[in-house]
PDB file of C-alpha atoms in Angstrom:
ATOM      1  CA  MET O   1      43.100  35.125  78.432  1.00 67.00           C
ATOM      2  CA  SER O   2      41.008  35.841  75.428  1.00 82.00           C
ATOM      3  CA  ILE O   3      41.204  33.386  72.168  1.00 84.00           C
ATOM      4  CA  SER O   4      41.034  35.901  68.747  1.00 86.00           C
ATOM      5  CA  ALA O   5      38.375  35.181  66.274  1.00 85.00           C
ATOM      6  CA  SER O   6      41.065  33.418  63.812  1.00 86.00           C
ATOM      7  CA  GLU O   7      42.286  30.880  66.560  1.00 87.00           C
ATOM      8  CA  ARG O   8      38.359  30.643  67.379  1.00 85.00           C
ATOM      9  CA  LYS O   9      37.517  29.877  64.110  1.00 85.00           C
ATOM     10  CA  ARG O  10      40.735  27.954  63.268  1.00 87.00           C
ATOM     11  CA  ALA O  11      39.534  25.466  66.917  1.00 86.00           C
ATOM     12  CA  LEU O  12      35.853  24.931  64.762  1.00 83.00           C
ATOM     13  CA  VAL O  13      37.539  23.643  62.011  1.00 81.00           C
ATOM     14  CA  GLU O  14      39.323  22.091  63.426  1.00 87.00           C
ATOM     15  CA  ALA O  15      36.638  20.550  65.421  1.00 85.00           C
ATOM     16  CA  ALA O  16      34.216  19.958  62.511  1.00 82.00           C
ATOM     17  CA  THR O  17      37.180  18.480  60.185  1.00 84.00           C
ATOM     18  CA  ALA O  18      37.576  15.690  63.136  1.00 88.00           C
ATOM     19  CA  GLN O  19      33.861  15.320  63.506  1.00 86.00           C
ATOM     20  CA  MET O  20      33.943  14.198  59.823  1.00 86.00           C
ATOM     21  CA  ARG O  21      37.039  12.046  59.846  1.00 88.00           C
ATOM     22  CA  ALA O  22      35.276  10.408  62.852  1.00 88.00           C
ATOM     23  CA  LEU O  23      32.014   9.980  60.115  1.00 90.00           C
ATOM     24  CA  GLU O  24      33.806   9.070  57.411  1.00 87.00           C
ATOM     25  CA  ALA O  25      36.056   6.179  59.552  1.00 87.00           C
ATOM     26  CA  ARG O  26      32.391   4.689  60.173  1.00 88.00           C
ATOM     27  CA  GLY O  27      31.564   4.309  56.210  1.00 88.00           C
ATOM     28  CA  VAL O  28      29.849   8.416  55.842  1.00 92.00           C
ATOM     29  CA  VAL O  29      30.721   9.050  52.474  1.00 92.00           C
ATOM     30  CA  VAL O  30      30.339  13.074  51.726  1.00 93.00           C
ATOM     31  CA  ALA O  31      31.499  14.592  48.849  1.00 93.00           C
ATOM     32  CA  GLY O  32      32.687  18.437  48.147  1.00 91.00           C
ATOM     33  CA  ASN O  33      32.185  21.477  50.245  1.00 90.00           C
ATOM     34  CA  GLY O  34      31.255  19.809  53.962  1.00 88.00           C
ATOM     35  CA  PHE O  35      30.862  23.269  54.958  1.00 88.00           C
ATOM     36  CA  SER O  36      28.386  23.414  52.315  1.00 91.00           C
ATOM     37  CA  PRO O  37      24.322  25.192  53.268  1.00 94.00           C
ATOM     38  CA  ILE O  38      23.545  22.605  50.778  1.00 96.00           C
ATOM     39  CA  VAL O  39      23.486  18.985  51.285  1.00 97.00           C
ATOM     40  CA  LEU O  40      22.015  16.527  48.200  1.00 97.00           C
ATOM     41  CA  VAL O  41      21.511  12.990  49.471  1.00 98.00           C
ATOM     42  CA  LYS O  42      21.737  10.067  47.330  1.00 96.00           C
ATOM     43  CA  GLY O  43      20.415   6.912  48.331  1.00 94.00           C
ATOM     44  CA  GLU O  44      20.948   4.502  45.144  1.00 92.00           C
ATOM     45  CA  LEU O  45      24.645   4.886  43.626  1.00 92.00           C
ATOM     46  CA  ASN O  46      25.743   4.249  40.056  1.00 91.00           C
ATOM     47  CA  GLU O  47      27.457   1.821  38.473  1.00 89.00           C
ATOM     48  CA  ASP O  48      31.334   3.632  38.997  1.00 90.00           C
ATOM     49  CA  GLU O  49      30.266   5.172  42.490  1.00 89.00           C
ATOM     50  CA  ARG O  50      29.633   1.173  43.866  1.00 84.00           C
ATOM     51  CA  ALA O  51      33.222   0.527  42.011  1.00 83.00           C
ATOM     52  CA  GLY O  52      34.929   3.717  44.249  1.00 83.00           C
ATOM     53  CA  GLY O  53      33.907   6.754  41.927  1.00 89.00           C
ATOM     54  CA  GLU O  54      33.796  10.041  43.700  1.00 92.00           C
ATOM     55  CA  LEU O  55      29.578  10.533  44.498  1.00 93.00           C
ATOM     56  CA  LEU O  56      28.101  12.423  42.213  1.00 94.00           C
ATOM     57  CA  ALA O  57      31.161  13.269  39.685  1.00 93.00           C
ATOM     58  CA  GLY O  58      28.876  11.900  36.861  1.00 92.00           C
ATOM     59  CA  ALA O  59      26.356  13.283  34.681  1.00 94.00           C
ATOM     60  CA  ASP O  60      23.970  14.185  37.451  1.00 95.00           C
ATOM     61  CA  GLY O  61      26.332  15.422  39.428  1.00 94.00           C
ATOM     62  CA  ALA O  62      27.239  18.153  36.591  1.00 94.00           C
ATOM     63  CA  ALA O  63      23.428  18.622  35.864  1.00 95.00           C
ATOM     64  CA  LEU O  64      22.747  18.996  40.150  1.00 95.00           C
ATOM     65  CA  ARG O  65      25.646  21.843  39.927  1.00 93.00           C
ATOM     66  CA  ALA O  66      24.377  23.638  36.746  1.00 94.00           C
ATOM     67  CA  ALA O  67      20.695  24.107  38.150  1.00 94.00           C
ATOM     68  CA  LEU O  68      22.016  24.351  41.669  1.00 93.00           C
ATOM     69  CA  SER O  69      24.493  27.557  40.225  1.00 94.00           C
ATOM     70  CA  ALA O  70      21.949  28.848  38.069  1.00 94.00           C
ATOM     71  CA  ILE O  71      19.303  29.409  41.255  1.00 93.00           C
ATOM     72  CA  GLY O  72      21.818  31.259  43.160  1.00 92.00           C
ATOM     73  CA  TRP O  73      23.981  28.471  44.942  1.00 92.00           C
ATOM     74  CA  ALA O  74      27.354  29.305  44.580  1.00 87.00           C
ATOM     75  CA  PRO O  75      30.218  26.789  43.412  1.00 76.00           C
ATOM     76  CA  GLU O  76      31.302  25.464  46.467  1.00 81.00           C
ATOM     77  CA  ASP O  77      28.138  25.222  47.835  1.00 81.00           C
ATOM     78  CA  PHE O  78      27.515  21.643  47.103  1.00 88.00           C
ATOM     79  CA  CYS O  79      27.862  18.610  49.016  1.00 95.00           C
ATOM     80  CA  GLY O  80      26.733  15.602  48.502  1.00 96.00           C
ATOM     81  CA  LEU O  81      26.348  12.393  51.290  1.00 96.00           C
ATOM     82  CA  ALA O  82      26.070   9.151  50.281  1.00 95.00           C
ATOM     83  CA  GLY O  83      22.705   6.475  51.521  1.00 94.00           C
ATOM     84  CA  VAL O  84      24.937   3.922  51.362  1.00 91.00           C
ATOM     85  CA  LEU O  85      27.669   2.931  53.383  1.00 88.00           C
ATOM     86  CA  GLY O  86      31.407   2.951  51.936  1.00 83.00           C
ATOM     87  CA  PRO O  87      34.598   1.409  53.017  1.00 74.00           C
ATOM     88  CA  GLY O  88      35.256   3.729  55.903  1.00 66.00           C
ATOM     89  CA  ASP O  89      38.504   2.248  57.730  1.00 62.00           C
ATOM     90  CA  GLY O  90      37.631  -1.166  57.689  1.00 56.00           C
ATOM     91  CA  LEU O  91      35.632  -1.848  60.459  1.00 54.00           C
ATOM     92  CA  VAL O  92      32.446  -1.417  57.937  1.00 52.00           C
ATOM     93  CA  GLU O  93      31.562  -5.034  57.778  1.00 52.00           C
ATOM     94  CA  HIS O  94      28.845  -4.009  55.104  1.00 58.00           C
ATOM     95  CA  PRO O  95      30.156  -1.911  52.438  1.00 59.00           C
ATOM     96  CA  GLY O  96      27.382  -1.111  49.298  1.00 72.00           C
ATOM     97  CA  ARG O  97      25.068  -1.663  52.512  1.00 81.00           C
ATOM     98  CA  SER O  98      21.959   1.008  53.314  1.00 87.00           C
ATOM     99  CA  MET O  99      23.020   3.403  56.287  1.00 92.00           C
ATOM    100  CA  SER O 100      21.584   3.021  59.545  1.00 93.00           C
ATOM    101  CA  PRO O 101      19.504   6.468  59.539  1.00 96.00           C
ATOM    102  CA  GLU O 102      20.997   6.766  63.667  1.00 96.00           C
ATOM    103  CA  LEU O 103      24.506   7.106  61.171  1.00 95.00           C
ATOM    104  CA  PHE O 104      22.127   9.079  58.135  1.00 96.00           C
ATOM    105  CA  ARG O 105      21.123  11.947  61.244  1.00 97.00           C
ATOM    106  CA  GLU O 106      24.551  12.173  62.766  1.00 95.00           C
ATOM    107  CA  ALA O 107      25.828  12.808  59.397  1.00 96.00           C
ATOM    108  CA  LEU O 108      23.701  15.268  58.450  1.00 96.00           C
ATOM    109  CA  GLU O 109      23.488  17.005  61.598  1.00 95.00           C
ATOM    110  CA  ALA O 110      27.170  17.536  61.727  1.00 94.00           C
ATOM    111  CA  LEU O 111      26.632  18.492  58.484  1.00 94.00           C
ATOM    112  CA  ASP O 112      24.094  21.117  59.067  1.00 94.00           C
ATOM    113  CA  PRO O 113      23.038  22.494  56.334  1.00 95.00           C
ATOM    114  CA  GLU O 114      20.363  24.622  55.644  1.00 95.00           C
ATOM    115  CA  ALA O 115      18.872  23.576  52.859  1.00 96.00           C
ATOM    116  CA  VAL O 116      18.727  18.894  51.435  1.00 98.00           C
ATOM    117  CA  VAL O 117      17.629  17.304  48.377  1.00 98.00           C
ATOM    118  CA  LEU O 118      16.851  14.294  48.727  1.00 98.00           C
ATOM    119  CA  LEU O 119      17.645  13.052  45.090  1.00 98.00           C
ATOM    120  CA  ASP O 120      16.054   9.374  44.921  1.00 97.00           C
ATOM    121  CA  ALA O 121      13.365   7.221  46.730  1.00 96.00           C
ATOM    122  CA  ALA O 122      16.003   5.667  48.802  1.00 96.00           C
ATOM    123  CA  ALA O 123      17.143   8.870  49.788  1.00 97.00           C
ATOM    124  CA  SER O 124      13.523  10.143  50.509  1.00 97.00           C
ATOM    125  CA  ASP O 125      13.526   6.519  52.235  1.00 97.00           C
ATOM    126  CA  LEU O 126      16.814   7.310  55.092  1.00 97.00           C
ATOM    127  CA  MET O 127      15.220  10.453  55.507  1.00 97.00           C
ATOM    128  CA  ARG O 128      12.211   9.497  56.917  1.00 97.00           C
ATOM    129  CA  GLU O 129      13.263   7.172  58.998  1.00 97.00           C
ATOM    130  CA  ALA O 130      15.622   9.474  60.444  1.00 97.00           C
ATOM    131  CA  TYR O 131      13.636  12.265  61.006  1.00 97.00           C
ATOM    132  CA  ALA O 132      10.047  10.266  61.604  1.00 97.00           C
ATOM    133  CA  ASP O 133       9.582  12.336  64.811  1.00 96.00           C
ATOM    134  CA  ASP O 134      10.125  15.658  63.426  1.00 96.00           C
ATOM    135  CA  LEU O 135       8.094  15.254  60.328  1.00 97.00           C
ATOM    136  CA  ALA O 136       5.146  13.645  61.784  1.00 95.00           C
ATOM    137  CA  ALA O 137       5.219  17.362  63.532  1.00 94.00           C
ATOM    138  CA  VAL O 138       4.342  18.813  60.514  1.00 94.00           C
ATOM    139  CA  ASP O 139       0.460  19.477  59.539  1.00 93.00           C
ATOM    140  CA  ASP O 140       0.373  18.095  55.667  1.00 95.00           C
ATOM    141  CA  PHE O 141       0.685  14.232  55.221  1.00 96.00           C
ATOM    142  CA  ASN O 142       2.007  14.680  51.978  1.00 96.00           C
ATOM    143  CA  ALA O 143       5.259  16.644  53.038  1.00 96.00           C
ATOM    144  CA  ALA O 144       5.349  14.704  55.883  1.00 95.00           C
ATOM    145  CA  MET O 145       5.880  11.827  53.779  1.00 97.00           C
ATOM    146  CA  LEU O 146       8.534  13.581  51.655  1.00 97.00           C
ATOM    147  CA  THR O 147       6.150  13.629  48.728  1.00 97.00           C
ATOM    148  CA  PRO O 148       9.087  14.813  45.589  1.00 97.00           C
ATOM    149  CA  GLY O 149       7.825  18.528  45.167  1.00 97.00           C
ATOM    150  CA  LEU O 150       7.255  19.931  47.990  1.00 97.00           C
ATOM    151  CA  VAL O 151       9.891  21.927  50.308  1.00 97.00           C
ATOM    152  CA  VAL O 152       9.382  20.662  53.827  1.00 97.00           C
ATOM    153  CA  PRO O 153      10.391  22.091  56.911  1.00 95.00           C
ATOM    154  CA  VAL O 154      12.900  20.140  59.434  1.00 96.00           C
ATOM    155  CA  LEU O 155      14.486  21.096  62.083  1.00 93.00           C
ATOM    156  CA  GLY O 156      14.984  24.561  60.570  1.00 91.00           C
ATOM    157  CA  ARG O 157      16.599  23.432  57.348  1.00 95.00           C
ATOM    158  CA  ARG O 158      14.236  22.837  54.206  1.00 97.00           C
ATOM    159  CA  ALA O 159      14.003  19.174  52.931  1.00 98.00           C
ATOM    160  CA  LEU O 160      13.057  19.127  49.037  1.00 98.00           C
ATOM    161  CA  ALA O 161      12.380  15.455  47.495  1.00 98.00           C
ATOM    162  CA  VAL O 162      12.850  14.932  44.362  1.00 97.00           C
ATOM    163  CA  GLY O 163      12.545  11.717  43.172  1.00 92.00           C
ATOM    164  CA  GLY O 164      14.909   9.981  40.825  1.00 93.00           C
ATOM    165  CA  PHE O 165      16.949  12.830  39.418  1.00 95.00           C
ATOM    166  CA  GLU O 166      19.771  10.446  37.729  1.00 94.00           C
ATOM    167  CA  GLU O 167      17.018   8.813  35.790  1.00 94.00           C
ATOM    168  CA  ALA O 168      14.923  11.932  34.834  1.00 95.00           C
ATOM    169  CA  LEU O 169      18.456  13.222  32.826  1.00 95.00           C
ATOM    170  CA  SER O 170      17.490  10.729  30.503  1.00 95.00           C
ATOM    171  CA  ASP O 171      13.626  11.419  29.993  1.00 95.00           C
ATOM    172  CA  PRO O 172      13.023  15.400  28.391  1.00 95.00           C
ATOM    173  CA  HIS O 173       9.882  15.830  30.610  1.00 96.00           C
ATOM    174  CA  ARG O 174      10.801  13.882  33.893  1.00 96.00           C
ATOM    175  CA  LYS O 175      13.740  16.398  33.081  1.00 95.00           C
ATOM    176  CA  GLN O 176      11.603  19.418  33.380  1.00 96.00           C
ATOM    177  CA  VAL O 177       9.514  18.701  36.501  1.00 96.00           C
ATOM    178  CA  ALA O 178      13.194  18.017  38.503  1.00 96.00           C
ATOM    179  CA  TRP O 179      13.820  21.510  37.489  1.00 96.00           C
ATOM    180  CA  ALA O 180      11.057  22.819  38.641  1.00 96.00           C
ATOM    181  CA  TYR O 181      11.134  21.445  41.677  1.00 97.00           C
ATOM    182  CA  LEU O 182      14.937  22.485  42.392  1.00 97.00           C
ATOM    183  CA  LYS O 183      13.891  26.200  41.852  1.00 96.00           C
ATOM    184  CA  GLN O 184      11.736  26.130  45.101  1.00 95.00           C
ATOM    185  CA  LEU O 185      14.746  25.960  47.222  1.00 95.00           C
ATOM    186  CA  PRO O 186      16.919  28.911  46.018  1.00 93.00           C
ATOM    187  CA  PRO O 187      19.556  29.902  48.782  1.00 92.00           C
ATOM    188  CA  LEU O 188      17.827  32.211  51.873  1.00 86.00           C
ATOM    189  CA  GLY O 189      18.091  35.872  51.222  1.00 73.00           C
ATOM    190  CA  ALA O 190      18.487  35.338  47.336  1.00 51.00           C
ATOM    191  CA  PRO O 191      17.274  38.654  45.667  1.00 50.00           C
ATOM    192  CA  TYR O 192      13.891  36.335  43.946  1.00 46.00           C
TER     193      TYR O 192
END
C-alpha cells in the first residue's frame, strides 16, 4: 500500500508541528513561519517582549521584514527565535533565563533554515556555544568567532551576526552598517 504525495506532505507537517509544540512546551519562543528558510535569533529581548509581547513585533521586526523583503526574501519567509526561555507549559523554572546551548541547537535544527541571522551579542554567544565544534572547523578565526558582518557556513547553512540590530535603528550610521551586513544574505538562487 503506497501513500500519496499529499498524505506524505501532511504527515511531514504534522510531525514538524508536533516537534515545535514540544519545544514550545519546554520554553522555546518562536514567532512567525516555522518553515521559513531564514531564522532571526534575538538573544536580548526588549521591554515589550519581556512583558509577554510577540517576538520581533516592534520596530526591529518591521525593519527586518522590510530589509529582508528588499533583498529577495518573501514576506512569509520570516521566523524569529528567542535566545531566552518563555513560560512553556509551566515546567520551565525560570522564564526569561537564557536558553541552554543544547536546547538552542535542538530548536534551530528543528527549524532547519538555510540562513540564520544573529541579531545581538547574546544570540552570537549562544550560537558560538551551541555550535562550538562546528565553528572550530572554520578556517578563518574571525568567522569562527561569528564576528559581525561575516557570513559563516555552519552545517550547510549560512550564519550572519549583525551585532545590536535593535540598538542600530536609533543610529543612522549603525543602521547603514546593519543593512550592509544583511545585503550579504540574499536567498539562495537569487538572481543577483
